[in-house]
Structures are given as structure tokens and as C-alpha cells.
């Protein structure tokens, strides 16, 4: 059974795509079969990062033309095509066995308005009954085809109908964040949004018309795995952006309380058993800007870059390799905790 993990924060620039790519590679290196799902239809950065196409023409020729992407997969439901949704033929990620990409498509955004109408749960839903459950059906069929253990879903930061759907069909979720004042405001927003989404999903999963559709909307309660704190270089940030870590801890505790009321968390002792305490932080990741840039250019995670790819020498290379090992340790810890927490959920 696949574990679908939404990687979401309704604030941009917190490392969602970098986290998705590096975590997926690390999970695969630990023997898991992983599909990276590019669900950020506004940018498709994950697709570009993994495959490395530099122009829109290359993307059109190699991803969109062969109809093996998110939009083509959903087309039977959203474009009333006379065929059932089928699994997407995912792209193997070069350099890591067991890792695959379900490519994104900016055209998925075209489906958002229709999906929003279908998810309004109004009388008009009868003609759109197949839409709310179609995304879940596509992901499940694709996961089944590739015998995936995990699907990591890189999501748009906007709280729109597509994001709502993807979040509420996921089994778990991670919240990447940065310790600054904007992130505290984003967490406060999540405190309001996520319980509302859960209540909507519970109602949707019980509607007879959705249960009897070609693609039934699933009954799922996503569980909060924790946060990933990206430590930026504060030398280039305004002093007014700095906050006391206790402020983030307090905000995350308030979010935990709100989520726990919706049964969207593990019991506290489960987190404690994994060494997850302050701010429910699974790991801290330093924003090694130069390494991340090289990683994107080479379509290789930061911790798997070779000295030849880094193109440095002497003391500079030695310092960079230390940073690289720190990055590897952080993602290894993150992957282990994700594996342990998701296994705990199955046992419970």
C-alpha cells in the first residue's frame, strides 16, 4: 500500500520542491520505491529539476507530447473523454533506482475552476460527480503500476481547490518552514484552513453521489508528520525578519492543538519516541545556496553530488564537503523518521 505524503505550506520559498526531490532520493536509497508527484501546476519546478529541461520547447517535446503527465492522466474525467483514467507511465529518475517522476503540466490549472465547482457540494455536482475523486484514482492506479511505497506530492502554495483536493487525499503531510515572521503568519493561516478542509473532506466522502461515481472520493484523514525547518543565511536577511525560536515553537504547538482536534496528528508520545520535540521538527536543513544551485544543474540531490560536479578544490572543496555531509545527515534523519512514523500509522 502506498503512503501519499503532501509537502505543503501556503507560503512560497520554504524549500518544498528541494525537500521533495532530496527526500524522495534518500527514501529510494534506503530501498523504498518512490514516485515524485509534481502537482504545482503554476511552475512545475520539480519536473524541471528532475529532468533538467531548460526551455519550454524541450518540455513540450519530451513531457507534454507523449501525454504521460498529470494533465493527460486526468483528462478522461475533466474533459469528458470516453475512457477510464489509467496509470501514468512515470519517468525513471536517472541515477537512483526505484525513484520515478509523475511530471507536472501547467495546464492542470485549467481544471481548477471546474474542480472548485464540483467540490462546492452544491446541487450542480451531479454533472461533475467524477471530478473530486479522479485525482486520488489516478495516483492510486499509478502507485499500483509501479509498486510504490511512497508518493511525495510537491504542491502549489496557494490554498485553491486543487491544493485542497490533493491535501485531503493524502495519508500524511509535511510542512517545510523558515524561522521568520512570515512563516508564523503562514502557520496561523494553516490553523484556520486545514480543519476546514478536513470537515469538507469528511462530508464529501459520505455523499452518496460521490460514493457511486466512477472515481469515489476516498475517506482519508491526513496525519501531520512534522515540520522541516530550513535555516537561511541571515546575513542577507533583514534584522526585522529574525524571530525568537520560541515564537515558532508556540505557533507549531497551536497548530498541533487545532489538528489534534480533527484527529490529524499522532499522539504526542509517538513524536517524542522519534526524538521530535521543539516545533515538531523532523530535521533542520541549512540552505546551502551554492550546492542547491549545482544540484539543480546536475539533476542530482545535494548529498549525492560528486567532487567533479561540485568543481572545487583545496580548502573550498573540503568546506563544501562538510556542508554536503551535513545535508546528507539531515535528509537521512528525515527519511528514517518518515519511514518510522508512517509504519507506526499502519500498526495503529
mmCIF file of C-alpha atoms in Angstrom:
data_model
loop_
_atom_site.group_PDB
_atom_site.id
_atom_site.type_symbol
_atom_site.label_atom_id
_atom_site.label_comp_id
_atom_site.label_asym_id
_atom_site.label_seq_id
_atom_site.Cartn_x
_atom_site.Cartn_y
_atom_site.Cartn_z
ATOM 1 C CA UNK A 1 0.000 0.000 0.000
ATOM 2 C CA UNK A 2 1.364 3.377 -0.997
ATOM 3 C CA UNK A 3 1.794 6.197 1.522
ATOM 4 C CA UNK A 4 0.889 9.522 -0.091
ATOM 5 C CA UNK A 5 2.670 12.446 1.574
ATOM 6 C CA UNK A 6 1.671 16.038 0.806
ATOM 7 C CA UNK A 7 4.512 18.547 1.142
ATOM 8 C CA UNK A 8 2.699 21.801 1.725
ATOM 9 C CA UNK A 9 2.893 25.262 3.195
ATOM 10 C CA UNK A 10 0.762 28.136 1.951
ATOM 11 C CA UNK A 11 3.883 30.253 1.840
ATOM 12 C CA UNK A 12 6.321 30.080 -1.053
ATOM 13 C CA UNK A 13 10.104 29.930 -0.815
ATOM 14 C CA UNK A 14 10.319 27.418 2.031
ATOM 15 C CA UNK A 15 12.020 24.623 0.085
ATOM 16 C CA UNK A 16 9.074 22.381 -0.818
ATOM 17 C CA UNK A 17 10.490 21.282 -4.166
ATOM 18 C CA UNK A 18 14.046 20.823 -2.859
ATOM 19 C CA UNK A 19 12.661 18.797 0.051
ATOM 20 C CA UNK A 20 10.542 16.617 -2.240
ATOM 21 C CA UNK A 21 13.438 15.784 -4.555
ATOM 22 C CA UNK A 22 16.079 15.143 -1.888
ATOM 23 C CA UNK A 23 13.728 13.222 0.428
ATOM 24 C CA UNK A 24 12.475 11.061 -2.441
ATOM 25 C CA UNK A 25 16.029 10.209 -3.490
ATOM 26 C CA UNK A 26 17.010 9.399 0.096
ATOM 27 C CA UNK A 27 13.960 7.151 0.630
ATOM 28 C CA UNK A 28 14.793 5.320 -2.609
ATOM 29 C CA UNK A 29 18.408 4.900 -1.475
ATOM 30 C CA UNK A 30 17.016 3.154 1.629
ATOM 31 C CA UNK A 31 15.226 0.605 -0.547
ATOM 32 C CA UNK A 32 11.814 2.254 -0.954
ATOM 33 C CA UNK A 33 10.051 2.689 -4.288
ATOM 34 C CA UNK A 34 9.099 6.342 -4.589
ATOM 35 C CA UNK A 35 7.099 8.448 -7.037
ATOM 36 C CA UNK A 36 7.661 12.199 -7.020
ATOM 37 C CA UNK A 37 4.404 13.917 -7.985
ATOM 38 C CA UNK A 38 4.710 17.390 -9.472
ATOM 39 C CA UNK A 39 1.350 18.907 -8.539
ATOM 40 C CA UNK A 40 2.468 22.543 -8.614
ATOM 41 C CA UNK A 41 0.757 23.449 -11.878
ATOM 42 C CA UNK A 42 1.810 27.081 -11.640
ATOM 43 C CA UNK A 43 5.533 26.330 -12.104
ATOM 44 C CA UNK A 44 6.313 22.609 -12.481
ATOM 45 C CA UNK A 45 9.690 23.251 -10.851
ATOM 46 C CA UNK A 46 10.018 19.651 -9.698
ATOM 47 C CA UNK A 47 9.692 18.372 -13.261
ATOM 48 C CA UNK A 48 12.332 20.812 -14.442
ATOM 49 C CA UNK A 49 14.626 19.954 -11.519
ATOM 50 C CA UNK A 50 14.443 16.207 -12.108
ATOM 51 C CA UNK A 51 14.606 16.155 -15.891
ATOM 52 C CA UNK A 52 16.631 19.292 -16.494
ATOM 53 C CA UNK A 53 14.870 20.800 -19.488
ATOM 54 C CA UNK A 54 15.854 24.413 -19.808
ATOM 55 C CA UNK A 55 13.299 25.651 -22.335
ATOM 56 C CA UNK A 56 9.543 25.393 -22.757
ATOM 57 C CA UNK A 57 10.132 23.812 -26.176
ATOM 58 C CA UNK A 58 12.045 20.927 -24.601
ATOM 59 C CA UNK A 59 9.273 20.402 -22.054
ATOM 60 C CA UNK A 60 6.611 20.435 -24.778
ATOM 61 C CA UNK A 61 8.532 17.926 -26.883
ATOM 62 C CA UNK A 62 9.546 15.487 -24.164
ATOM 63 C CA UNK A 63 6.853 15.706 -21.480
ATOM 64 C CA UNK A 64 3.647 17.094 -22.906
ATOM 65 C CA UNK A 65 3.751 15.458 -26.349
ATOM 66 C CA UNK A 66 3.785 11.887 -25.046
ATOM 67 C CA UNK A 67 0.759 12.508 -22.778
ATOM 68 C CA UNK A 68 2.498 10.998 -19.760
ATOM 69 C CA UNK A 69 1.892 13.742 -17.225
ATOM 70 C CA UNK A 70 -0.611 14.902 -14.628
ATOM 71 C CA UNK A 71 -2.906 16.769 -17.037
ATOM 72 C CA UNK A 72 -3.101 13.943 -19.568
ATOM 73 C CA UNK A 73 -3.790 11.478 -16.767
ATOM 74 C CA UNK A 74 -6.773 13.475 -15.523
ATOM 75 C CA UNK A 75 -8.139 14.348 -18.975
ATOM 76 C CA UNK A 76 -10.691 11.490 -19.141
ATOM 77 C CA UNK A 77 -12.523 12.942 -16.128
ATOM 78 C CA UNK A 78 -12.070 16.665 -16.718
ATOM 79 C CA UNK A 79 -12.512 16.642 -20.490
ATOM 80 C CA UNK A 80 -15.332 14.053 -20.594
ATOM 81 C CA UNK A 81 -13.319 11.606 -22.667
ATOM 82 C CA UNK A 82 -14.975 8.199 -23.246
ATOM 83 C CA UNK A 83 -12.348 6.194 -21.377
ATOM 84 C CA UNK A 84 -11.398 5.397 -17.810
ATOM 85 C CA UNK A 85 -8.432 7.038 -16.097
ATOM 86 C CA UNK A 86 -5.283 4.936 -16.397
ATOM 87 C CA UNK A 87 -1.943 4.953 -14.613
ATOM 88 C CA UNK A 88 0.630 7.435 -15.865
ATOM 89 C CA UNK A 89 3.837 5.958 -17.289
ATOM 90 C CA UNK A 90 6.167 7.745 -14.888
ATOM 91 C CA UNK A 91 9.675 8.831 -15.832
ATOM 92 C CA UNK A 92 12.526 6.942 -14.105
ATOM 93 C CA UNK A 93 14.842 9.361 -12.313
ATOM 94 C CA UNK A 94 18.337 8.922 -13.669
ATOM 95 C CA UNK A 95 20.911 7.874 -11.116
ATOM 96 C CA UNK A 96 18.619 6.357 -8.469
ATOM 97 C CA UNK A 97 16.922 3.002 -8.819
ATOM 98 C CA UNK A 98 13.345 2.873 -7.550
ATOM 99 C CA UNK A 99 12.712 6.611 -7.976
ATOM 100 C CA UNK A 100 10.197 7.923 -10.509
ATOM 101 C CA UNK A 101 8.623 11.217 -11.538
ATOM 102 C CA UNK A 102 4.979 11.840 -12.348
ATOM 103 C CA UNK A 103 5.560 15.005 -14.408
ATOM 104 C CA UNK A 104 3.505 18.116 -13.880
ATOM 105 C CA UNK A 105 1.752 20.216 -16.507
ATOM 106 C CA UNK A 106 0.879 23.886 -16.270
ATOM 107 C CA UNK A 107 -2.420 23.046 -17.959
ATOM 108 C CA UNK A 108 -3.686 21.334 -14.806
ATOM 109 C CA UNK A 109 -4.541 24.839 -13.621
ATOM 110 C CA UNK A 110 -7.228 24.871 -16.318
ATOM 111 C CA UNK A 111 -9.108 22.219 -14.337
ATOM 112 C CA UNK A 112 -9.134 24.197 -11.102
ATOM 113 C CA UNK A 113 -12.322 26.196 -11.649
ATOM 114 C CA UNK A 114 -14.326 23.119 -12.652
ATOM 115 C CA UNK A 115 -12.948 21.187 -9.708
ATOM 116 C CA UNK A 116 -13.883 24.041 -7.387
ATOM 117 C CA UNK A 117 -17.472 23.915 -8.609
ATOM 118 C CA UNK A 118 -17.588 20.139 -8.168
ATOM 119 C CA UNK A 119 -16.206 20.441 -4.642
ATOM 120 C CA UNK A 120 -18.770 23.048 -3.610
ATOM 121 C CA UNK A 121 -21.068 20.140 -2.749
ATOM 122 C CA UNK A 122 -23.994 22.035 -4.268
ATOM 123 C CA UNK A 123 -26.820 20.756 -6.430
ATOM 124 C CA UNK A 124 -24.728 21.255 -9.539
ATOM 125 C CA UNK A 125 -22.400 18.446 -8.542
ATOM 126 C CA UNK A 126 -24.456 15.737 -10.315
ATOM 127 C CA UNK A 127 -22.889 16.567 -13.666
ATOM 128 C CA UNK A 128 -19.397 16.766 -12.136
ATOM 129 C CA UNK A 129 -19.522 13.856 -9.722
ATOM 130 C CA UNK A 130 -16.421 12.120 -11.117
ATOM 131 C CA UNK A 131 -14.061 15.056 -10.581
ATOM 132 C CA UNK A 132 -13.406 15.154 -6.800
ATOM 133 C CA UNK A 133 -12.246 11.527 -6.703
ATOM 134 C CA UNK A 134 -10.417 11.486 -10.037
ATOM 135 C CA UNK A 135 -7.066 12.719 -8.706
ATOM 136 C CA UNK A 136 -6.993 10.104 -5.971
ATOM 137 C CA UNK A 137 -7.893 7.410 -8.506
ATOM 138 C CA UNK A 138 -5.080 8.495 -10.856
ATOM 139 C CA UNK A 139 -2.480 8.495 -8.067
ATOM 140 C CA UNK A 140 -3.598 5.121 -6.706
ATOM 141 C CA UNK A 141 -3.519 3.476 -10.139
ATOM 142 C CA UNK A 142 -0.093 4.940 -10.874
ATOM 143 C CA UNK A 143 1.255 3.841 -7.492
ATOM 144 C CA UNK A 144 -0.109 0.352 -8.100
ATOM 145 C CA UNK A 145 1.524 0.158 -11.540
ATOM 146 C CA UNK A 146 4.943 1.000 -10.081
ATOM 147 C CA UNK A 147 4.513 -0.864 -6.765
ATOM 148 C CA UNK A 148 5.327 2.398 -5.000
ATOM 149 C CA UNK A 149 5.878 2.566 -1.259
ATOM 150 C CA UNK A 150 5.680 6.379 -1.191
ATOM 151 C CA UNK A 151 4.290 9.200 -3.267
ATOM 152 C CA UNK A 152 5.705 12.613 -2.398
ATOM 153 C CA UNK A 153 3.395 15.366 -3.647
ATOM 154 C CA UNK A 154 5.008 18.739 -4.316
ATOM 155 C CA UNK A 155 2.136 21.214 -4.034
ATOM 156 C CA UNK A 156 1.297 24.765 -5.002
ATOM 157 C CA UNK A 157 1.458 27.181 -2.024
ATOM 158 C CA UNK A 158 -1.962 28.613 -2.909
ATOM 159 C CA UNK A 159 -4.945 27.327 -0.924
ATOM 160 C CA UNK A 160 -7.051 26.630 -4.015
ATOM 161 C CA UNK A 161 -9.423 23.777 -4.872
ATOM 162 C CA UNK A 162 -6.684 21.629 -6.433
ATOM 163 C CA UNK A 163 -4.450 22.003 -3.380
ATOM 164 C CA UNK A 164 -7.398 21.235 -1.107
ATOM 165 C CA UNK A 165 -8.153 18.051 -3.015
ATOM 166 C CA UNK A 166 -4.554 16.842 -3.110
ATOM 167 C CA UNK A 167 -4.064 17.548 0.563
ATOM 168 C CA UNK A 168 -7.204 15.718 1.646
ATOM 169 C CA UNK A 169 -6.482 12.571 -0.391
ATOM 170 C CA UNK A 170 -3.006 12.311 1.167
ATOM 171 C CA UNK A 171 -2.272 9.978 4.052
ATOM 172 C CA UNK A 172 0.328 12.247 5.656
ATOM 173 C CA UNK A 173 1.736 15.742 5.304
ATOM 174 C CA UNK A 174 4.973 17.618 5.929
ATOM 175 C CA UNK A 175 5.212 21.381 6.485
ATOM 176 C CA UNK A 176 8.532 22.937 5.385
ATOM 177 C CA UNK A 177 9.080 26.303 7.037
ATOM 178 C CA UNK A 178 11.595 29.077 7.676
ATOM 179 C CA UNK A 179 12.069 30.640 11.150
ATOM 180 C CA UNK A 180 10.840 34.123 10.302
ATOM 181 C CA UNK A 181 7.792 36.286 10.925
ATOM 182 C CA UNK A 182 6.159 35.425 7.583
ATOM 183 C CA UNK A 183 6.196 31.746 8.465
ATOM 184 C CA UNK A 184 4.398 32.413 11.740
ATOM 185 C CA UNK A 185 1.632 34.143 9.784
ATOM 186 C CA UNK A 186 1.532 31.199 7.376
ATOM 187 C CA UNK A 187 1.174 28.751 10.271
ATOM 188 C CA UNK A 188 -1.690 30.826 11.677
ATOM 189 C CA UNK A 189 -3.332 30.563 8.253
ATOM 190 C CA UNK A 190 -2.917 26.776 8.240
ATOM 191 C CA UNK A 191 -4.559 26.634 11.665
ATOM 192 C CA UNK A 192 -7.678 28.070 10.062
ATOM 193 C CA UNK A 193 -7.533 26.302 6.694
ATOM 194 C CA UNK A 194 -6.664 22.686 7.467
ATOM 195 C CA UNK A 195 -9.531 21.904 9.898
ATOM 196 C CA UNK A 196 -11.982 23.386 7.366
ATOM 197 C CA UNK A 197 -10.564 21.204 4.617
ATOM 198 C CA UNK A 198 -10.877 18.151 6.826
ATOM 199 C CA UNK A 199 -14.511 18.867 7.612
ATOM 200 C CA UNK A 200 -15.191 19.323 3.903
ATOM 201 C CA UNK A 201 -13.498 16.021 3.039
ATOM 202 C CA UNK A 202 -15.430 14.106 5.697
ATOM 203 C CA UNK A 203 -18.684 15.429 4.262
ATOM 204 C CA UNK A 204 -17.601 14.731 0.675
ATOM 205 C CA UNK A 205 -16.620 11.138 1.417
ATOM 206 C CA UNK A 206 -20.092 10.456 2.838
ATOM 207 C CA UNK A 207 -22.077 11.898 -0.088
ATOM 208 C CA UNK A 208 -23.939 9.142 -1.912
ATOM 209 C CA UNK A 209 -23.373 10.773 -5.294
ATOM 210 C CA UNK A 210 -19.588 10.742 -4.776
ATOM 211 C CA UNK A 211 -19.576 7.209 -3.385
ATOM 212 C CA UNK A 212 -21.350 5.974 -6.518
ATOM 213 C CA UNK A 213 -19.217 7.897 -9.018
ATOM 214 C CA UNK A 214 -16.701 6.243 -11.338
ATOM 215 C CA UNK A 215 -13.966 7.644 -9.090
ATOM 216 C CA UNK A 216 -15.267 7.617 -5.489
ATOM 217 C CA UNK A 217 -13.852 10.301 -3.235
ATOM 218 C CA UNK A 218 -11.845 8.492 -0.522
ATOM 219 C CA UNK A 219 -12.319 8.789 3.208
ATOM 220 C CA UNK A 220 -8.856 9.823 4.420
ATOM 221 C CA UNK A 221 -7.610 11.765 7.431
ATOM 222 C CA UNK A 222 -4.097 13.102 6.670
ATOM 223 C CA UNK A 223 -1.716 12.815 9.607
ATOM 224 C CA UNK A 224 0.810 15.506 10.474
ATOM 225 C CA UNK A 225 4.340 14.075 10.262
ATOM 226 C CA UNK A 226 6.078 17.281 11.355
ATOM 227 C CA UNK A 227 7.958 20.301 10.096
ATOM 228 C CA UNK A 228 11.196 20.711 8.180
ATOM 229 C CA UNK A 229 12.984 23.887 9.220
ATOM 230 C CA UNK A 230 15.130 25.495 6.531
ATOM 231 C CA UNK A 231 17.785 27.707 8.105
ATOM 232 C CA UNK A 232 18.546 30.572 5.751
ATOM 233 C CA UNK A 233 21.648 32.730 5.660
ATOM 234 C CA UNK A 234 20.574 35.535 7.971
ATOM 235 C CA UNK A 235 23.439 37.731 6.846
ATOM 236 C CA UNK A 236 21.360 38.541 3.780
ATOM 237 C CA UNK A 237 18.049 38.901 5.614
ATOM 238 C CA UNK A 238 16.668 41.959 7.289
ATOM 239 C CA UNK A 239 17.086 42.114 11.031
ATOM 240 C CA UNK A 240 13.332 42.604 11.344
ATOM 241 C CA UNK A 241 12.800 39.095 9.920
ATOM 242 C CA UNK A 242 14.598 37.430 12.811
ATOM 243 C CA UNK A 243 12.401 35.897 15.481
ATOM 244 C CA UNK A 244 12.936 34.011 18.689
ATOM 245 C CA UNK A 245 12.711 30.219 18.055
ATOM 246 C CA UNK A 246 10.169 30.096 20.881
ATOM 247 C CA UNK A 247 7.751 32.018 18.659
ATOM 248 C CA UNK A 248 7.844 29.287 16.008
ATOM 249 C CA UNK A 249 7.523 26.634 18.705
ATOM 250 C CA UNK A 250 4.426 28.346 20.065
ATOM 251 C CA UNK A 251 2.872 28.671 16.598
ATOM 252 C CA UNK A 252 3.508 24.997 15.820
ATOM 253 C CA UNK A 253 2.058 23.978 19.175
ATOM 254 C CA UNK A 254 -1.103 25.945 18.385
ATOM 255 C CA UNK A 255 -1.314 24.209 15.009
ATOM 256 C CA UNK A 256 -0.849 20.837 16.659
ATOM 257 C CA UNK A 257 -3.723 21.577 19.042
ATOM 258 C CA UNK A 258 -6.001 22.557 16.144
ATOM 259 C CA UNK A 259 -5.047 19.495 14.120
ATOM 260 C CA UNK A 260 -5.367 17.107 17.044
ATOM 261 C CA UNK A 261 -8.998 18.155 17.456
ATOM 262 C CA UNK A 262 -9.539 16.854 13.915
ATOM 263 C CA UNK A 263 -7.577 13.637 14.638
ATOM 264 C CA UNK A 264 -4.935 14.780 12.155
ATOM 265 C CA UNK A 265 -1.936 14.097 14.426
ATOM 266 C CA UNK A 266 -0.190 11.227 16.116
ATOM 267 C CA UNK A 267 -0.293 11.158 19.908
ATOM 268 C CA UNK A 268 2.496 13.340 21.322
ATOM 269 C CA UNK A 269 4.405 10.366 22.675
ATOM 270 C CA UNK A 270 4.839 8.990 19.146
ATOM 271 C CA UNK A 271 6.720 12.138 18.121
ATOM 272 C CA UNK A 272 8.748 12.066 21.328
ATOM 273 C CA UNK A 273 9.757 8.461 20.715
ATOM 274 C CA UNK A 274 11.326 9.605 17.423
ATOM 275 C CA UNK A 275 13.162 12.479 19.112
ATOM 276 C CA UNK A 276 10.791 15.035 17.594
ATOM 277 C CA UNK A 277 10.244 17.763 20.165
ATOM 278 C CA UNK A 278 10.562 21.521 19.560
ATOM 279 C CA UNK A 279 8.240 22.771 16.791
ATOM 280 C CA UNK A 280 7.611 19.112 15.834
ATOM 281 C CA UNK A 281 10.767 19.469 13.745
ATOM 282 C CA UNK A 282 11.831 16.313 11.888
ATOM 283 C CA UNK A 283 15.094 17.893 10.800
ATOM 284 C CA UNK A 284 16.817 21.216 10.208
ATOM 285 C CA UNK A 285 18.292 21.883 6.785
ATOM 286 C CA UNK A 286 20.807 24.600 6.085
ATOM 287 C CA UNK A 287 20.166 26.493 2.870
ATOM 288 C CA UNK A 288 23.475 25.827 1.127
ATOM 289 C CA UNK A 289 22.715 28.097 -1.810
ATOM 290 C CA UNK A 290 25.697 27.158 -3.967
ATOM 291 C CA UNK A 291 25.164 23.415 -3.529
ATOM 292 C CA UNK A 292 21.455 23.637 -4.264
ATOM 293 C CA UNK A 293 22.186 25.516 -7.465
ATOM 294 C CA UNK A 294 24.693 22.849 -8.541
ATOM 295 C CA UNK A 295 22.203 20.149 -7.557
ATOM 296 C CA UNK A 296 19.567 21.628 -9.837
ATOM 297 C CA UNK A 297 22.010 21.941 -12.720
ATOM 298 C CA UNK A 298 23.092 18.313 -12.346
ATOM 299 C CA UNK A 299 19.622 16.853 -11.583
ATOM 300 C CA UNK A 300 21.233 15.238 -8.555
ATOM 301 C CA UNK A 301 20.451 15.733 -4.846
ATOM 302 C CA UNK A 302 22.868 17.812 -2.837
ATOM 303 C CA UNK A 303 24.182 14.852 -0.853
ATOM 304 C CA UNK A 304 24.902 12.775 -3.996
ATOM 305 C CA UNK A 305 26.956 15.376 -5.853
ATOM 306 C CA UNK A 306 30.478 14.256 -6.750
ATOM 307 C CA UNK A 307 33.592 16.448 -6.332
ATOM 308 C CA UNK A 308 33.753 16.578 -10.136
ATOM 309 C CA UNK A 309 30.232 18.018 -10.266
ATOM 310 C CA UNK A 310 30.981 20.498 -7.491
ATOM 311 C CA UNK A 311 34.047 21.709 -9.411
ATOM 312 C CA UNK A 312 36.008 22.966 -6.419
ATOM 313 C CA UNK A 313 39.406 22.152 -4.957
ATOM 314 C CA UNK A 314 41.516 22.552 -1.837
ATOM 315 C CA UNK A 315 40.071 24.160 1.281
ATOM 316 C CA UNK A 316 36.985 25.368 -0.539
ATOM 317 C CA UNK A 317 36.106 21.822 -1.574
ATOM 318 C CA UNK A 318 36.853 20.497 1.918
ATOM 319 C CA UNK A 319 34.458 23.036 3.443
ATOM 320 C CA UNK A 320 31.816 22.246 0.842
ATOM 321 C CA UNK A 321 32.086 18.506 1.506
ATOM 322 C CA UNK A 322 31.455 19.138 5.203
ATOM 323 C CA UNK A 323 28.294 21.048 4.287
ATOM 324 C CA UNK A 324 27.306 18.277 1.907
ATOM 325 C CA UNK A 325 27.637 15.656 4.642
ATOM 326 C CA UNK A 326 25.507 17.781 6.954
ATOM 327 C CA UNK A 327 22.847 17.910 4.257
ATOM 328 C CA UNK A 328 23.066 14.127 3.828
ATOM 329 C CA UNK A 329 22.743 13.515 7.570
ATOM 330 C CA UNK A 330 19.719 15.824 7.751
ATOM 331 C CA UNK A 331 17.887 14.037 4.946
ATOM 332 C CA UNK A 332 18.855 10.603 6.220
ATOM 333 C CA UNK A 333 17.342 11.515 9.590
ATOM 334 C CA UNK A 334 14.266 12.902 7.851
ATOM 335 C CA UNK A 335 13.802 9.748 5.754
ATOM 336 C CA UNK A 336 14.209 7.460 8.767
ATOM 337 C CA UNK A 337 11.641 9.409 10.744
ATOM 338 C CA UNK A 338 9.202 9.426 7.823
ATOM 339 C CA UNK A 339 9.593 5.653 7.472
ATOM 340 C CA UNK A 340 9.127 5.081 11.199
ATOM 341 C CA UNK A 341 6.109 7.383 11.560
ATOM 342 C CA UNK A 342 4.304 6.024 8.525
ATOM 343 C CA UNK A 343 4.968 2.477 9.729
ATOM 344 C CA UNK A 344 3.569 3.418 13.123
ATOM 345 C CA UNK A 345 0.359 4.636 11.496
ATOM 346 C CA UNK A 346 -0.088 1.258 9.768
ATOM 347 C CA UNK A 347 0.448 -0.593 13.042
ATOM 348 C CA UNK A 348 -2.061 1.630 14.875
#
